[in-house]
PDB file of N, CA and C in Angstrom:
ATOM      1  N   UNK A  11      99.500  91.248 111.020  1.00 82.00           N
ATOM      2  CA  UNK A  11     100.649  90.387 111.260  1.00 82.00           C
ATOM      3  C   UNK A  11     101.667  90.608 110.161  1.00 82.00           C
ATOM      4  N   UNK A  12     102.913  90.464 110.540  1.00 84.00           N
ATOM      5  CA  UNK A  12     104.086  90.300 109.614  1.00 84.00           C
ATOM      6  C   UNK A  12     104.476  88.773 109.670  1.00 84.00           C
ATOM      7  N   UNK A  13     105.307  88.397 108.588  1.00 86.00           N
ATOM      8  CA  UNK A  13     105.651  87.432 107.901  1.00 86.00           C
ATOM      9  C   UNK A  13     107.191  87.224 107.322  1.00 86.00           C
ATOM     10  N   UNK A  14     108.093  86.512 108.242  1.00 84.00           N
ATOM     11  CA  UNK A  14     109.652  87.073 107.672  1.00 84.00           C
ATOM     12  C   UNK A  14     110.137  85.261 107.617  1.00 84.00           C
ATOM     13  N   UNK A  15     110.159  84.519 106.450  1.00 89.00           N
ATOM     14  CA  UNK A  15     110.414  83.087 106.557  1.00 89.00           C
ATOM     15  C   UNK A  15     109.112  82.897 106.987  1.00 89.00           C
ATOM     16  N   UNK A  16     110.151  81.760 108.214  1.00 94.00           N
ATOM     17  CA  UNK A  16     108.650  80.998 109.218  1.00 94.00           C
ATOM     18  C   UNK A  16     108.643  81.514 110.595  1.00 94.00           C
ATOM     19  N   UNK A  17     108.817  82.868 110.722  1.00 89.00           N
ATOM     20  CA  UNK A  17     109.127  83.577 111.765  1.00 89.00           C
ATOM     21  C   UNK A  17     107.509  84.560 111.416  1.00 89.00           C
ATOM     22  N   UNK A  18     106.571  84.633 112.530  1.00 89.00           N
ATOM     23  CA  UNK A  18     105.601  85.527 112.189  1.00 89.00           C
ATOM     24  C   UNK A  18     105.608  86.122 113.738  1.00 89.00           C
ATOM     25  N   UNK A  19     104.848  87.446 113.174  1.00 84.00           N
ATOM     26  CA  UNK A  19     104.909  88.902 114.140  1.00 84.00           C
ATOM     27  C   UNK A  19     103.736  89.352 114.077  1.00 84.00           C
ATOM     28  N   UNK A  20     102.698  88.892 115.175  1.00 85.00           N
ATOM     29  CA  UNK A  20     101.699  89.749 115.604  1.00 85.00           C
ATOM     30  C   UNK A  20     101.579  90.832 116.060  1.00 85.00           C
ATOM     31  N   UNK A  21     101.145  91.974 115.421  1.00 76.00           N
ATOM     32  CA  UNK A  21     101.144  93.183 116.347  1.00 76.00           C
ATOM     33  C   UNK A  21     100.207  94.178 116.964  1.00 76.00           C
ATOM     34  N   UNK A  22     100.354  93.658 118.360  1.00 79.00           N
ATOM     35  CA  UNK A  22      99.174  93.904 119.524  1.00 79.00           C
ATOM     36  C   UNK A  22      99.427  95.395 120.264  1.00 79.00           C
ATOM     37  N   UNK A  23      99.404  96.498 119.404  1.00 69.00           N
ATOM     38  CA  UNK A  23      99.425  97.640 119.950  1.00 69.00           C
ATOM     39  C   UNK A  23      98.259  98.500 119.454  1.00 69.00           C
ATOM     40  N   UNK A  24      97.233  98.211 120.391  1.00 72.00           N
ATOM     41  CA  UNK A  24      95.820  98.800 119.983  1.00 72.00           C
ATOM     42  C   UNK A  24      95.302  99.808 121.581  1.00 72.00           C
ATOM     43  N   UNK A  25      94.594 100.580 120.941  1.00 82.00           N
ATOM     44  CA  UNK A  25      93.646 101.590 122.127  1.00 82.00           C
ATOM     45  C   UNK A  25      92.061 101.268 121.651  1.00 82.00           C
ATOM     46  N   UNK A  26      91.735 102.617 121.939  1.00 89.00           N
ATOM     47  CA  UNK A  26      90.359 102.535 121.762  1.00 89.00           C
ATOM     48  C   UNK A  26      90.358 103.158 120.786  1.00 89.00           C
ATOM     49  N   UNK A  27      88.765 103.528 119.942  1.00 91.00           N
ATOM     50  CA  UNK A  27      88.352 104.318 118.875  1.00 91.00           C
ATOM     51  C   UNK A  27      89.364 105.751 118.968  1.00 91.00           C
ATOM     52  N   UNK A  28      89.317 106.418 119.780  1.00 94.00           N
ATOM     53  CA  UNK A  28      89.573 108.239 120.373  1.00 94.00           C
ATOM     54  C   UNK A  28      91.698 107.757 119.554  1.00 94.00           C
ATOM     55  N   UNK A  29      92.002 106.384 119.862  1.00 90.00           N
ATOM     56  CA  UNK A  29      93.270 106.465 119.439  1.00 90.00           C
ATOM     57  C   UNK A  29      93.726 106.002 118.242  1.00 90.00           C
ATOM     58  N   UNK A  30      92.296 105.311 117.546  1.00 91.00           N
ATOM     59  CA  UNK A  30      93.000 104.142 115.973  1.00 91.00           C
ATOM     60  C   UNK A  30      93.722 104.881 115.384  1.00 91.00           C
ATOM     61  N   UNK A  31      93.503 106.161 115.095  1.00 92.00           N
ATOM     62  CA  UNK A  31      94.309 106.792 113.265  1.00 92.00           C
ATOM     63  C   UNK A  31      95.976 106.343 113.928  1.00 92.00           C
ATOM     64  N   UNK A  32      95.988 106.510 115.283  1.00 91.00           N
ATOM     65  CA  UNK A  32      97.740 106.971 115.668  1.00 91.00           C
ATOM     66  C   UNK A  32      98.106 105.061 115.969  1.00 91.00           C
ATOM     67  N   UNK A  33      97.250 104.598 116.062  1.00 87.00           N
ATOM     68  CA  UNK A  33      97.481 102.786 116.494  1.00 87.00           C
ATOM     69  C   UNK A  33      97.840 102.716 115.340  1.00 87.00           C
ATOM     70  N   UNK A  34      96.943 102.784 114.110  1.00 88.00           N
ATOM     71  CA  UNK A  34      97.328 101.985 112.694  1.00 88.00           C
ATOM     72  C   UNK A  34      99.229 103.012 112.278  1.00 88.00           C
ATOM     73  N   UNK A  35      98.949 104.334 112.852  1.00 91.00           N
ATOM     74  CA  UNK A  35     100.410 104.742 112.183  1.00 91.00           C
ATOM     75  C   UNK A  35     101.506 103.919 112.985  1.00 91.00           C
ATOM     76  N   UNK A  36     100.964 103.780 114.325  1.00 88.00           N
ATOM     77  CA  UNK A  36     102.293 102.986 114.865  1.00 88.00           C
ATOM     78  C   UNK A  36     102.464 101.860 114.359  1.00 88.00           C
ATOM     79  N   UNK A  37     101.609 100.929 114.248  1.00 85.00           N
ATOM     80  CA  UNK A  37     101.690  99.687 113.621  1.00 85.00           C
ATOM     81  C   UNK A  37     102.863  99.899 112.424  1.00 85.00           C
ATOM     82  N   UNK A  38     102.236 100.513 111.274  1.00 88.00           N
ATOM     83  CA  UNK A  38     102.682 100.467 109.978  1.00 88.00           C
ATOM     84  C   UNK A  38     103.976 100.645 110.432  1.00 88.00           C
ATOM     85  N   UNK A  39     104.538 101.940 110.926  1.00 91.00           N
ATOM     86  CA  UNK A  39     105.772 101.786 111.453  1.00 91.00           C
ATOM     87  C   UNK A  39     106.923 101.175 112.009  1.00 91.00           C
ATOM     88  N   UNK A  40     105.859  99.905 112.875  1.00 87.00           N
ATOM     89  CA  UNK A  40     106.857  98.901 113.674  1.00 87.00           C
ATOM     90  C   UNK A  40     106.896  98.060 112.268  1.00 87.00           C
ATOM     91  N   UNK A  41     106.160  97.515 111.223  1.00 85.00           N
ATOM     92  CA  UNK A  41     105.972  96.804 110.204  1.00 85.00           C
ATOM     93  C   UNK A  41     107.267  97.047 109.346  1.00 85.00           C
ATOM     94  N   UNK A  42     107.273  98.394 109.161  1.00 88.00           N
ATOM     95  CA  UNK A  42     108.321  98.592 108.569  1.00 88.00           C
ATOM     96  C   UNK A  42     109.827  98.709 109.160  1.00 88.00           C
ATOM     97  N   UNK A  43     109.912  99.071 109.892  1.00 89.00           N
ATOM     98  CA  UNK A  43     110.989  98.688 110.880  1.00 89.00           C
ATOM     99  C   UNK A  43     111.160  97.465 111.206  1.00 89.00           C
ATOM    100  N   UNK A  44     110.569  96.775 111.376  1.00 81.00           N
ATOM    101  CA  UNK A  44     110.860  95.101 111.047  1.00 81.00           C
ATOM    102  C   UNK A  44     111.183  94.616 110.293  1.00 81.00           C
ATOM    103  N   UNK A  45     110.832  95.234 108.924  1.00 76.00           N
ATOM    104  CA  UNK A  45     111.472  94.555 107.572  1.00 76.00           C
ATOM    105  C   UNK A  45     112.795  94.822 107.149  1.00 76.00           C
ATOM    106  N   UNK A  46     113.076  96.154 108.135  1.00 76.00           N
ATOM    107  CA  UNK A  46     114.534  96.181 107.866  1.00 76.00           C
ATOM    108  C   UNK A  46     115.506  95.291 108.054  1.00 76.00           C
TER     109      UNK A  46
END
């Protein structure tokens, strides 16, 4: 989850095992693109 104020951002973009390494890069990505 992200945290901006009292505004919070769950982020529900998951696969299976065969896809985590590329789930966690997308994540981090939308994370950071959010903080912009």
């Amino acid at each position: 989850f992200q945290q901006r104020g009292p505004a919070i951002a769950l982020l529900l973009c998951a696969g299976d095992k065969s896809t985590q390494d590329a789930d966690i890069r997308r994540a981090i990505q939308i994370a950071k693109d959010w903080k912009r």
